[in-house]
PDB file of C-alpha atoms in Angstrom:
ATOM      1  CA  MET A  23     128.591 350.959 265.762  1.00  0.00           C
ATOM      2  CA  THR A  24     129.486 349.101 268.825  1.00  0.00           C
ATOM      3  CA  PRO A  25     127.359 346.178 270.147  1.00  0.00           C
ATOM      4  CA  ARG A  26     126.201 348.281 273.051  1.00  0.00           C
ATOM      5  CA  GLN A  27     124.664 350.814 270.670  1.00  0.00           C
ATOM      6  CA  GLN A  28     122.505 348.147 268.859  1.00  0.00           C
ATOM      7  CA  ARG A  29     118.773 348.185 269.792  1.00  0.00           C
ATOM      8  CA  PRO A  30     116.613 345.038 269.961  1.00  0.00           C
ATOM      9  CA  THR A  31     114.158 344.542 267.039  1.00  0.00           C
ATOM     10  CA  GLN A  32     110.504 343.657 267.787  1.00  0.00           C
ATOM     11  CA  TRP A  33     108.445 341.859 265.112  1.00  0.00           C
ATOM     12  CA  VAL A  34     104.653 342.138 265.115  1.00  0.00           C
ATOM     13  CA  ALA A  35     102.601 339.741 262.876  1.00  0.00           C
ATOM     14  CA  THR A  36      99.153 340.880 261.777  1.00  0.00           C
ATOM     15  CA  PRO A  37      96.638 338.894 259.690  1.00  0.00           C
ATOM     16  CA  PRO A  38      95.762 340.119 256.202  1.00  0.00           C
ATOM     17  CA  GLY A  39      93.305 342.954 256.297  1.00  0.00           C
ATOM     18  CA  GLY A  40      94.413 344.261 259.603  1.00  0.00           C
ATOM     19  CA  LEU A  41      93.408 343.438 263.121  1.00  0.00           C
ATOM     20  CA  ARG A  42      89.890 342.096 263.597  1.00  0.00           C
ATOM     21  CA  ARG A  43      87.629 343.402 266.236  1.00  0.00           C
ATOM     22  CA  PRO A  44      86.590 340.926 268.859  1.00  0.00           C
ATOM     23  CA  LYS A  45      83.005 339.738 268.509  1.00  0.00           C
ATOM     24  CA  ALA A  46      80.618 341.105 270.993  1.00  0.00           C
ATOM     25  CA  ARG A  47      78.927 338.511 273.158  1.00  0.00           C
ATOM     26  CA  LYS A  48      75.215 338.238 272.461  1.00  0.00           C
ATOM     27  CA  GLN A  49      73.013 338.719 275.383  1.00  0.00           C
ATOM     28  CA  PRO A  50      70.534 335.829 275.857  1.00  0.00           C
ATOM     29  CA  ARG A  51      66.997 336.809 274.958  1.00  0.00           C
ATOM     30  CA  ARG A  52      64.398 336.608 277.595  1.00  0.00           C
ATOM     31  CA  TYR A  53      61.879 333.770 277.191  1.00  0.00           C
ATOM     32  CA  SER A  54      58.492 335.164 276.246  1.00  0.00           C
ATOM     33  CA  GLY A  55      56.529 331.915 275.779  1.00  0.00           C
ATOM     34  CA  PRO A  56      55.983 329.472 272.916  1.00  0.00           C
ATOM     35  CA  PRO A  57      55.961 330.769 269.343  1.00  0.00           C
ATOM     36  CA  ALA A  58      52.678 331.934 267.878  1.00  0.00           C
ATOM     37  CA  TYR A  59      51.612 331.233 264.289  1.00  0.00           C
ATOM     38  CA  PRO A  60      48.952 333.050 262.280  1.00  0.00           C
ATOM     39  CA  ALA A  61      47.780 329.691 260.850  1.00  0.00           C
ATOM     40  CA  VAL A  62      48.198 325.986 261.563  1.00  0.00           C
ATOM     41  CA  PRO A  63      51.745 325.032 260.543  1.00  0.00           C
ATOM     42  CA  ARG A  64      52.082 322.352 257.890  1.00  0.00           C
ATOM     43  CA  TRP A  65      55.050 320.676 259.482  1.00  0.00           C
ATOM     44  CA  GLY A  66      54.814 318.136 262.284  1.00  0.00           C
ATOM     45  CA  PHE A  67      53.226 314.741 262.826  1.00  0.00           C
ATOM     46  CA  PRO A  68      49.747 313.838 261.531  1.00  0.00           C
ATOM     47  CA  MET A  69      46.825 313.904 263.937  1.00  0.00           C
ATOM     48  CA  LEU A  70      46.711 310.110 264.203  1.00  0.00           C
ATOM     49  CA  ALA A  71      47.537 307.509 266.778  1.00  0.00           C
ATOM     50  CA  TRP A  72      50.798 305.645 266.419  1.00  0.00           C
ATOM     51  CA  ARG A  73      50.745 302.943 263.780  1.00  0.00           C
ATOM     52  CA  TRP A  74      53.355 300.877 262.050  1.00  0.00           C
ATOM     53  CA  PRO A  75      54.516 302.453 258.787  1.00  0.00           C
ATOM     54  CA  LEU A  76      53.244 299.538 256.673  1.00  0.00           C
ATOM     55  CA  ALA A  77      49.817 299.651 258.309  1.00  0.00           C
ATOM     56  CA  LEU A  78      49.146 303.229 257.162  1.00  0.00           C
ATOM     57  CA  PRO A  79      49.676 303.466 253.396  1.00  0.00           C
ATOM     58  CA  ALA A  80      49.715 307.084 252.285  1.00  0.00           C
ATOM     59  CA  HIS A  81      48.628 307.661 248.688  1.00  0.00           C
ATOM     60  CA  GLN A  82      49.648 304.168 247.609  1.00  0.00           C
ATOM     61  CA  HIS A  83      47.967 302.218 244.821  1.00  0.00           C
ATOM     62  CA  VAL A  84      46.041 299.197 246.088  1.00  0.00           C
ATOM     63  CA  ASN A  85      45.689 296.614 243.339  1.00  0.00           C
ATOM     64  CA  ALA A  86      42.498 294.745 242.554  1.00  0.00           C
ATOM     65  CA  GLU A  87      43.828 291.514 244.031  1.00  0.00           C
ATOM     66  CA  ALA A  88      44.247 293.059 247.487  1.00  0.00           C
ATOM     67  CA  ARG A  89      40.759 294.560 247.252  1.00  0.00           C
ATOM     68  CA  ALA A  90      39.325 291.186 246.299  1.00  0.00           C
ATOM     69  CA  VAL A  91      41.054 289.507 249.236  1.00  0.00           C
ATOM     70  CA  ALA A  92      39.704 292.082 251.695  1.00  0.00           C
ATOM     71  CA  THR A  93      36.160 291.821 250.335  1.00  0.00           C
ATOM     72  CA  ALA A  94      36.233 288.020 250.160  1.00  0.00           C
ATOM     73  CA  GLY A  95      36.911 287.672 253.888  1.00  0.00           C
ATOM     74  CA  THR A  96      33.977 289.888 254.843  1.00  0.00           C
ATOM     75  CA  ALA A  97      31.675 288.245 252.293  1.00  0.00           C
ATOM     76  CA  VAL A  98      32.449 284.735 253.555  1.00  0.00           C
ATOM     77  CA  VAL A  99      31.667 285.722 257.142  1.00  0.00           C
ATOM     78  CA  ALA A 100      28.370 287.317 256.086  1.00  0.00           C
ATOM     79  CA  LEU A 101      27.473 284.236 254.034  1.00  0.00           C
ATOM     80  CA  TRP A 102      28.061 281.850 256.927  1.00  0.00           C
ATOM     81  CA  LEU A 103      25.922 284.047 259.181  1.00  0.00           C
ATOM     82  CA  THR A 104      23.212 284.050 256.528  1.00  0.00           C
ATOM     83  CA  ALA A 105      23.382 280.274 256.261  1.00  0.00           C
ATOM     84  CA  GLY A 106      22.993 279.912 260.029  1.00  0.00           C
ATOM     85  CA  VAL A 107      20.013 282.260 260.225  1.00  0.00           C
ATOM     86  CA  ALA A 108      18.407 280.630 257.166  1.00  0.00           C
ATOM     87  CA  GLY A 109      18.786 277.232 258.829  1.00  0.00           C
ATOM     88  CA  LEU A 110      17.039 278.523 261.946  1.00  0.00           C
ATOM     89  CA  ALA A 111      14.302 280.019 259.784  1.00  0.00           C
ATOM     90  CA  THR A 112      13.814 276.631 258.100  1.00  0.00           C
ATOM     91  CA  LEU A 113      13.428 274.948 261.485  1.00  0.00           C
ATOM     92  CA  ALA A 114      11.000 277.666 262.622  1.00  0.00           C
ATOM     93  CA  GLU A 115       8.803 277.229 259.539  1.00  0.00           C
ATOM     94  CA  SER A 116       8.930 273.450 259.889  1.00  0.00           C
ATOM     95  CA  TRP A 117       7.858 273.698 263.528  1.00  0.00           C
ATOM     96  CA  ARG A 118       4.992 275.987 262.536  1.00  0.00           C
ATOM     97  CA  TYR A 119       3.801 273.401 260.023  1.00  0.00           C
ATOM     98  CA  VAL A 120       3.963 270.683 262.682  1.00  0.00           C
ATOM     99  CA  LEU A 121       1.830 272.865 264.957  1.00  0.00           C
ATOM    100  CA  LEU A 122      -0.672 273.273 262.114  1.00  0.00           C
ATOM    101  CA  LEU A 123      -0.928 269.512 261.778  1.00  0.00           C
ATOM    102  CA  ILE A 124      -1.416 269.084 265.524  1.00  0.00           C
ATOM    103  CA  SER A 125      -4.072 271.813 265.648  1.00  0.00           C
ATOM    104  CA  ARG A 126      -6.393 269.799 263.418  1.00  0.00           C
ATOM    105  CA  ASP A 127      -7.425 267.628 266.390  1.00  0.00           C
ATOM    106  CA  GLY A 128      -7.686 270.352 269.011  1.00  0.00           C
ATOM    107  CA  ALA A 129      -6.607 273.743 270.293  1.00  0.00           C
ATOM    108  CA  LEU A 130      -2.930 274.406 270.954  1.00  0.00           C
ATOM    109  CA  PRO A 131      -1.435 275.976 274.086  1.00  0.00           C
ATOM    110  CA  ARG A 132      -0.577 279.643 273.945  1.00  0.00           C
ATOM    111  CA  THR A 133       3.133 279.297 274.714  1.00  0.00           C
ATOM    112  CA  PRO A 134       4.154 277.143 271.700  1.00  0.00           C
ATOM    113  CA  LEU A 135       2.287 279.476 269.367  1.00  0.00           C
ATOM    114  CA  ALA A 136       3.943 282.584 270.833  1.00  0.00           C
ATOM    115  CA  VAL A 137       7.401 281.013 270.602  1.00  0.00           C
ATOM    116  CA  SER A 138       6.753 279.883 267.019  1.00  0.00           C
ATOM    117  CA  ASP A 139       5.575 283.341 265.952  1.00  0.00           C
ATOM    118  CA  ALA A 140       8.575 284.981 267.610  1.00  0.00           C
ATOM    119  CA  LEU A 141      11.030 282.610 265.907  1.00  0.00           C
ATOM    120  CA  VAL A 142       9.443 283.003 262.490  1.00  0.00           C
ATOM    121  CA  THR A 143       9.306 286.803 262.719  1.00  0.00           C
ATOM    122  CA  THR A 144      12.817 287.247 264.150  1.00  0.00           C
ATOM    123  CA  THR A 145      14.557 284.848 261.767  1.00  0.00           C
ATOM    124  CA  GLY A 146      12.636 286.304 258.837  1.00  0.00           C
ATOM    125  CA  LEU A 147      13.772 289.861 259.542  1.00  0.00           C
ATOM    126  CA  LEU A 148      17.363 288.820 260.214  1.00  0.00           C
ATOM    127  CA  LEU A 149      17.419 286.747 257.061  1.00  0.00           C
ATOM    128  CA  TRP A 150      16.305 289.698 254.940  1.00  0.00           C
ATOM    129  CA  VAL A 151      18.967 291.990 256.434  1.00  0.00           C
ATOM    130  CA  LEU A 152      21.780 289.450 256.178  1.00  0.00           C
ATOM    131  CA  GLY A 153      20.659 288.399 252.716  1.00  0.00           C
ATOM    132  CA  VAL A 154      20.871 291.951 251.376  1.00  0.00           C
ATOM    133  CA  LEU A 155      24.230 292.506 253.080  1.00  0.00           C
ATOM    134  CA  SER A 156      25.639 289.241 251.736  1.00  0.00           C
ATOM    135  CA  GLY A 157      24.365 290.016 248.247  1.00  0.00           C
ATOM    136  CA  VAL A 158      26.046 293.423 248.199  1.00  0.00           C
ATOM    137  CA  LEU A 159      29.327 291.996 249.452  1.00  0.00           C
ATOM    138  CA  VAL A 160      29.313 289.087 247.007  1.00  0.00           C
ATOM    139  CA  VAL A 161      28.592 291.372 244.042  1.00  0.00           C
ATOM    140  CA  LEU A 162      31.356 293.738 245.146  1.00  0.00           C
ATOM    141  CA  TRP A 163      33.733 290.804 245.540  1.00  0.00           C
ATOM    142  CA  GLY A 164      32.803 289.511 242.104  1.00  0.00           C
ATOM    143  CA  LEU A 165      33.590 292.840 240.454  1.00  0.00           C
ATOM    144  CA  ARG A 166      36.955 293.096 242.176  1.00  0.00           C
ATOM    145  CA  ALA A 167      37.812 289.460 241.475  1.00  0.00           C
ATOM    146  CA  ARG A 168      36.985 289.982 237.774  1.00  0.00           C
ATOM    147  CA  ALA A 169      39.297 292.988 237.671  1.00  0.00           C
ATOM    148  CA  ALA A 170      42.073 291.071 239.442  1.00  0.00           C
ATOM    149  CA  ALA A 171      41.794 288.073 237.111  1.00  0.00           C
ATOM    150  CA  ALA A 172      41.728 290.278 234.006  1.00  0.00           C
ATOM    151  CA  GLU A 173      44.757 292.214 235.264  1.00  0.00           C
ATOM    152  CA  ARG A 174      46.628 288.997 235.975  1.00  0.00           C
ATOM    153  CA  ILE A 175      46.189 287.496 232.499  1.00  0.00           C
ATOM    154  CA  GLY A 176      46.558 290.865 230.770  1.00  0.00           C
ATOM    155  CA  VAL A 177      43.104 291.199 229.217  1.00  0.00           C
ATOM    156  CA  ARG A 178      40.103 293.480 229.572  1.00  0.00           C
ATOM    157  CA  SER A 179      36.692 292.278 230.713  1.00  0.00           C
ATOM    158  CA  ALA A 180      34.218 292.240 227.846  1.00  0.00           C
ATOM    159  CA  ARG A 181      31.270 292.879 230.170  1.00  0.00           C
ATOM    160  CA  PRO A 182      31.391 296.223 232.070  1.00  0.00           C
ATOM    161  CA  ASP A 183      30.596 296.349 235.751  1.00  0.00           C
ATOM    162  CA  TRP A 184      27.270 298.148 235.368  1.00  0.00           C
ATOM    163  CA  GLN A 185      25.943 295.324 233.204  1.00  0.00           C
ATOM    164  CA  VAL A 186      26.834 292.828 235.915  1.00  0.00           C
ATOM    165  CA  VAL A 187      24.983 294.848 238.554  1.00  0.00           C
ATOM    166  CA  VAL A 188      21.936 295.274 236.313  1.00  0.00           C
ATOM    167  CA  GLY A 189      21.966 291.573 235.463  1.00  0.00           C
ATOM    168  CA  VAL A 190      21.901 290.687 239.155  1.00  0.00           C
ATOM    169  CA  LEU A 191      19.082 293.074 240.095  1.00  0.00           C
ATOM    170  CA  VAL A 192      16.659 292.845 237.155  1.00  0.00           C
ATOM    171  CA  PRO A 193      14.237 289.893 237.427  1.00  0.00           C
ATOM    172  CA  GLY A 194      14.596 287.499 234.534  1.00  0.00           C
ATOM    173  CA  LEU A 195      18.117 288.586 233.711  1.00  0.00           C
ATOM    174  CA  ASN A 196      19.315 287.443 237.130  1.00  0.00           C
ATOM    175  CA  LEU A 197      18.536 283.865 236.119  1.00  0.00           C
ATOM    176  CA  LEU A 198      21.282 283.908 233.464  1.00  0.00           C
ATOM    177  CA  VAL A 199      23.733 286.753 234.032  1.00  0.00           C
ATOM    178  CA  PRO A 200      25.147 285.744 237.474  1.00  0.00           C
ATOM    179  CA  GLY A 201      25.918 282.206 236.299  1.00  0.00           C
ATOM    180  CA  SER A 202      27.635 283.376 233.139  1.00  0.00           C
ATOM    181  CA  VAL A 203      29.640 285.971 235.062  1.00  0.00           C
ATOM    182  CA  VAL A 204      30.837 283.367 237.562  1.00  0.00           C
ATOM    183  CA  ALA A 205      31.709 281.008 234.690  1.00  0.00           C
ATOM    184  CA  GLU A 206      33.754 283.767 233.010  1.00  0.00           C
ATOM    185  CA  LEU A 207      35.492 284.540 236.294  1.00  0.00           C
ATOM    186  CA  GLU A 208      36.386 280.896 236.828  1.00  0.00           C
ATOM    187  CA  HIS A 209      37.652 280.618 233.262  1.00  0.00           C
ATOM    188  CA  ALA A 210      39.887 283.684 233.678  1.00  0.00           C
ATOM    189  CA  VAL A 211      41.305 282.324 236.926  1.00  0.00           C
ATOM    190  CA  LEU A 212      41.996 278.917 235.359  1.00  0.00           C
ATOM    191  CA  VAL A 213      43.696 280.643 232.399  1.00  0.00           C
ATOM    192  CA  ALA A 214      45.920 282.502 234.862  1.00  0.00           C
ATOM    193  CA  GLU A 215      46.798 279.177 236.500  1.00  0.00           C
ATOM    194  CA  GLY A 216      47.626 277.637 233.120  1.00  0.00           C
ATOM    195  CA  ASP A 217      44.872 274.999 233.252  1.00  0.00           C
ATOM    196  CA  ARG A 218      43.006 276.430 230.230  1.00  0.00           C
ATOM    197  CA  GLU A 219      43.937 278.150 227.014  1.00  0.00           C
ATOM    198  CA  ARG A 220      43.418 281.874 226.669  1.00  0.00           C
ATOM    199  CA  GLY A 221      41.226 281.690 223.551  1.00  0.00           C
ATOM    200  CA  ALA A 222      39.070 278.783 224.722  1.00  0.00           C
ATOM    201  CA  ARG A 223      35.359 279.218 225.349  1.00  0.00           C
ATOM    202  CA  PRO A 224      34.394 279.475 229.042  1.00  0.00           C
ATOM    203  CA  PHE A 225      32.815 276.246 230.254  1.00  0.00           C
ATOM    204  CA  PRO A 226      31.711 276.111 233.901  1.00  0.00           C
ATOM    205  CA  THR A 227      32.888 273.274 236.077  1.00  0.00           C
ATOM    206  CA  LEU A 228      30.576 271.052 238.093  1.00  0.00           C
ATOM    207  CA  ARG A 229      30.980 273.297 241.138  1.00  0.00           C
ATOM    208  CA  VAL A 230      29.848 276.398 239.240  1.00  0.00           C
ATOM    209  CA  ARG A 231      26.971 274.549 237.536  1.00  0.00           C
ATOM    210  CA  ALA A 232      25.708 273.272 240.898  1.00  0.00           C
ATOM    211  CA  TRP A 233      25.853 276.797 242.311  1.00  0.00           C
ATOM    212  CA  TRP A 234      24.033 278.153 239.248  1.00  0.00           C
ATOM    213  CA  ALA A 235      21.262 275.554 239.584  1.00  0.00           C
ATOM    214  CA  THR A 236      20.813 276.366 243.284  1.00  0.00           C
ATOM    215  CA  TRP A 237      20.689 280.091 242.481  1.00  0.00           C
ATOM    216  CA  VAL A 238      17.970 279.617 239.851  1.00  0.00           C
ATOM    217  CA  ALA A 239      15.954 277.292 242.087  1.00  0.00           C
ATOM    218  CA  THR A 240      16.137 279.759 244.982  1.00  0.00           C
ATOM    219  CA  LEU A 241      14.883 282.637 242.833  1.00  0.00           C
ATOM    220  CA  LEU A 242      12.042 280.638 241.299  1.00  0.00           C
ATOM    221  CA  VAL A 243      10.844 279.247 244.627  1.00  0.00           C
ATOM    222  CA  GLY A 244      11.105 282.699 246.219  1.00  0.00           C
ATOM    223  CA  TRP A 245       9.028 284.348 243.495  1.00  0.00           C
ATOM    224  CA  PHE A 246       6.467 281.548 243.617  1.00  0.00           C
ATOM    225  CA  THR A 247       6.237 281.862 247.416  1.00  0.00           C
ATOM    226  CA  ILE A 248       5.585 285.605 247.181  1.00  0.00           C
ATOM    227  CA  LEU A 249       2.846 285.105 244.584  1.00  0.00           C
ATOM    228  CA  TRP A 250       1.342 282.243 246.613  1.00  0.00           C
ATOM    229  CA  GLY A 251       1.027 284.535 249.617  1.00  0.00           C
ATOM    230  CA  PHE A 252      -1.728 286.540 247.890  1.00  0.00           C
ATOM    231  CA  ARG A 253      -4.090 283.586 248.227  1.00  0.00           C
ATOM    232  CA  GLY A 254      -6.198 283.778 251.381  1.00  0.00           C
ATOM    233  CA  THR A 255      -7.614 280.268 251.850  1.00  0.00           C
ATOM    234  CA  VAL A 256      -6.684 278.112 254.827  1.00  0.00           C
ATOM    235  CA  GLN A 257      -5.039 275.467 252.658  1.00  0.00           C
ATOM    236  CA  ALA A 258      -3.088 278.157 250.824  1.00  0.00           C
ATOM    237  CA  LEU A 259      -1.750 279.482 254.135  1.00  0.00           C
ATOM    238  CA  ALA A 260      -0.654 275.985 255.160  1.00  0.00           C
ATOM    239  CA  ASP A 261       0.998 275.440 251.781  1.00  0.00           C
ATOM    240  CA  GLY A 262       2.677 278.834 252.160  1.00  0.00           C
ATOM    241  CA  VAL A 263       4.389 277.606 255.331  1.00  0.00           C
ATOM    242  CA  VAL A 264       5.810 274.661 253.379  1.00  0.00           C
ATOM    243  CA  LEU A 265       6.971 276.974 250.590  1.00  0.00           C
ATOM    244  CA  HIS A 266       8.661 279.300 253.085  1.00  0.00           C
ATOM    245  CA  ALA A 267      10.455 276.355 254.686  1.00  0.00           C
ATOM    246  CA  LEU A 268      11.613 275.121 251.249  1.00  0.00           C
ATOM    247  CA  ASP A 269      12.774 278.616 250.265  1.00  0.00           C
ATOM    248  CA  ASN A 270      14.731 279.031 253.500  1.00  0.00           C
ATOM    249  CA  ALA A 271      16.360 275.646 252.990  1.00  0.00           C
ATOM    250  CA  LEU A 272      17.424 276.669 249.481  1.00  0.00           C
ATOM    251  CA  VAL A 273      18.797 279.962 250.843  1.00  0.00           C
ATOM    252  CA  THR A 274      20.848 277.971 253.368  1.00  0.00           C
ATOM    253  CA  LEU A 275      22.251 275.751 250.627  1.00  0.00           C
ATOM    254  CA  LEU A 276      22.938 278.747 248.371  1.00  0.00           C
ATOM    255  CA  ALA A 277      24.787 280.643 251.114  1.00  0.00           C
ATOM    256  CA  VAL A 278      26.989 277.621 251.869  1.00  0.00           C
ATOM    257  CA  GLN A 279      27.747 277.014 248.193  1.00  0.00           C
ATOM    258  CA  THR A 280      28.527 280.701 247.631  1.00  0.00           C
ATOM    259  CA  ALA A 281      30.946 280.790 250.563  1.00  0.00           C
ATOM    260  CA  LEU A 282      32.730 277.689 249.252  1.00  0.00           C
ATOM    261  CA  LEU A 283      32.756 279.156 245.734  1.00  0.00           C
ATOM    262  CA  VAL A 284      34.378 282.375 246.959  1.00  0.00           C
ATOM    263  CA  LYS A 285      37.071 280.391 248.750  1.00  0.00           C
ATOM    264  CA  TYR A 286      37.605 278.226 245.673  1.00  0.00           C
ATOM    265  CA  VAL A 287      38.103 281.212 243.366  1.00  0.00           C
ATOM    266  CA  MET A 288      40.364 283.055 245.803  1.00  0.00           C
ATOM    267  CA  ARG A 289      42.474 279.927 246.303  1.00  0.00           C
ATOM    268  CA  LEU A 290      43.160 279.935 242.564  1.00  0.00           C
ATOM    269  CA  LEU A 291      43.475 283.694 242.181  1.00  0.00           C
ATOM    270  CA  VAL A 292      45.824 284.500 245.069  1.00  0.00           C
ATOM    271  CA  GLU A 293      49.147 282.834 245.723  1.00  0.00           C
ATOM    272  CA  PRO A 294      49.149 280.997 249.070  1.00  0.00           C
ATOM    273  CA  ASP A 295      50.978 282.585 251.971  1.00  0.00           C
ATOM    274  CA  PRO A 296      53.831 280.276 253.089  1.00  0.00           C
ATOM    275  CA  THR A 297      53.366 281.365 256.710  1.00  0.00           C
ATOM    276  CA  GLU A 298      49.772 280.101 256.719  1.00  0.00           C
ATOM    277  CA  LEU A 299      50.485 276.667 255.261  1.00  0.00           C
ATOM    278  CA  HIS A 300      50.490 273.638 257.490  1.00  0.00           C
ATOM    279  CA  HIS A 301      53.743 271.874 258.230  1.00  0.00           C
ATOM    280  CA  LEU A 302      54.527 269.230 255.624  1.00  0.00           C
ATOM    281  CA  HIS A 303      56.105 265.904 256.479  1.00  0.00           C
ATOM    282  CA  VAL A 304      58.131 263.811 254.024  1.00  0.00           C
ATOM    283  CA  ARG A 305      56.813 260.250 254.241  1.00  0.00           C
ATOM    284  CA  ALA A 306      58.419 258.656 251.210  1.00  0.00           C
ATOM    285  CA  VAL A 307      60.785 259.514 248.350  1.00  0.00           C
ATOM    286  CA  ARG A 308      60.153 257.657 245.122  1.00  0.00           C
ATOM    287  CA  ALA A 309      61.608 257.577 241.601  1.00  0.00           C
ATOM    288  CA  THR A 310      64.879 259.153 242.674  1.00  0.00           C
ATOM    289  CA  PRO A 311      68.439 257.905 241.997  1.00  0.00           C
ATOM    290  CA  PRO A 312      70.217 256.218 244.890  1.00  0.00           C
ATOM    291  CA  VAL A 313      72.349 258.363 247.143  1.00  0.00           C
ATOM    292  CA  PRO A 314      76.087 257.961 246.285  1.00  0.00           C
ATOM    293  CA  ARG A 315      78.052 256.346 249.085  1.00  0.00           C
ATOM    294  CA  ALA A 316      81.820 256.086 249.553  1.00  0.00           C
ATOM    295  CA  GLU A 317      83.430 252.683 249.235  1.00  0.00           C
ATOM    296  CA  ARG A 318      84.188 250.902 252.459  1.00  0.00           C
ATOM    297  CA  PRO A 319      87.939 250.419 252.955  1.00  0.00           C
ATOM    298  CA  SER A 320      89.078 246.879 253.505  1.00  0.00           C
ATOM    299  CA  SER A 321      90.939 247.834 256.681  1.00  0.00           C
ATOM    300  CA  ALA A 322      87.849 249.274 258.383  1.00  0.00           C
ATOM    301  CA  ARG A 323      86.388 247.334 261.274  1.00  0.00           C
ATOM    302  CA  ARG A 324      82.893 246.019 261.043  1.00  0.00           C
TER     303      ARG A 324
END
């Protein structure tokens, strides 16, 4: 065969499986509105305003120490308000007694009497409301502080919470139970700090004993004042004003001591926050070895 008789060869490469059909272009669907659901979908953001992630704990365990800290702040504020109102009530009762002494020699003007009655009534009502609120908050704080102290030292409170509440509410028992509970709480906190042994018997400090004495005196004077109010003589009414003034003064002292006691216990129970501490200044360094210094070369200029 001559070169002219040779025909050109054409090679065709096909992929395995044969030629593939070209994909048909999808036509864009026409927009028919937002999707509709038969029920509220479970996905998406919660129906809340924006908050930082740490400010919105979801299903997280809050320990007893954090609960005690939160309750202590509210209880201290309520106690200081109670102390202020009780102080005003003491002044109002004292002024009423002064007016009684002045009225022995003659009639009193109408305005001082109206102002005195308004002060006594207003401060009395506010004192009852704030006293109940402060009592509830302090009892709640005490229960949470007991749980936090027991959790910290790894023990279990021998007295259940319901016995503490009953001991605070029942007359007669509330003369002994609150003081013993506070003494046990202080002992547990001091054990956690390492100032007392774990198996030692709880012995209240002077701060707790002073608070306990004020608590007992306030209850006794309050009960005696209520019983004295059933007497209807003129002298009994005048003596009742003095008893009310003394009772309000004791309530003021008790509220102040309770607020300081709450701060004292929380200062021992909770570690201090370094960001809230005041700046410390080094004034002197004692009982330390001298700082090593290099020898001065003989060729150095003075």
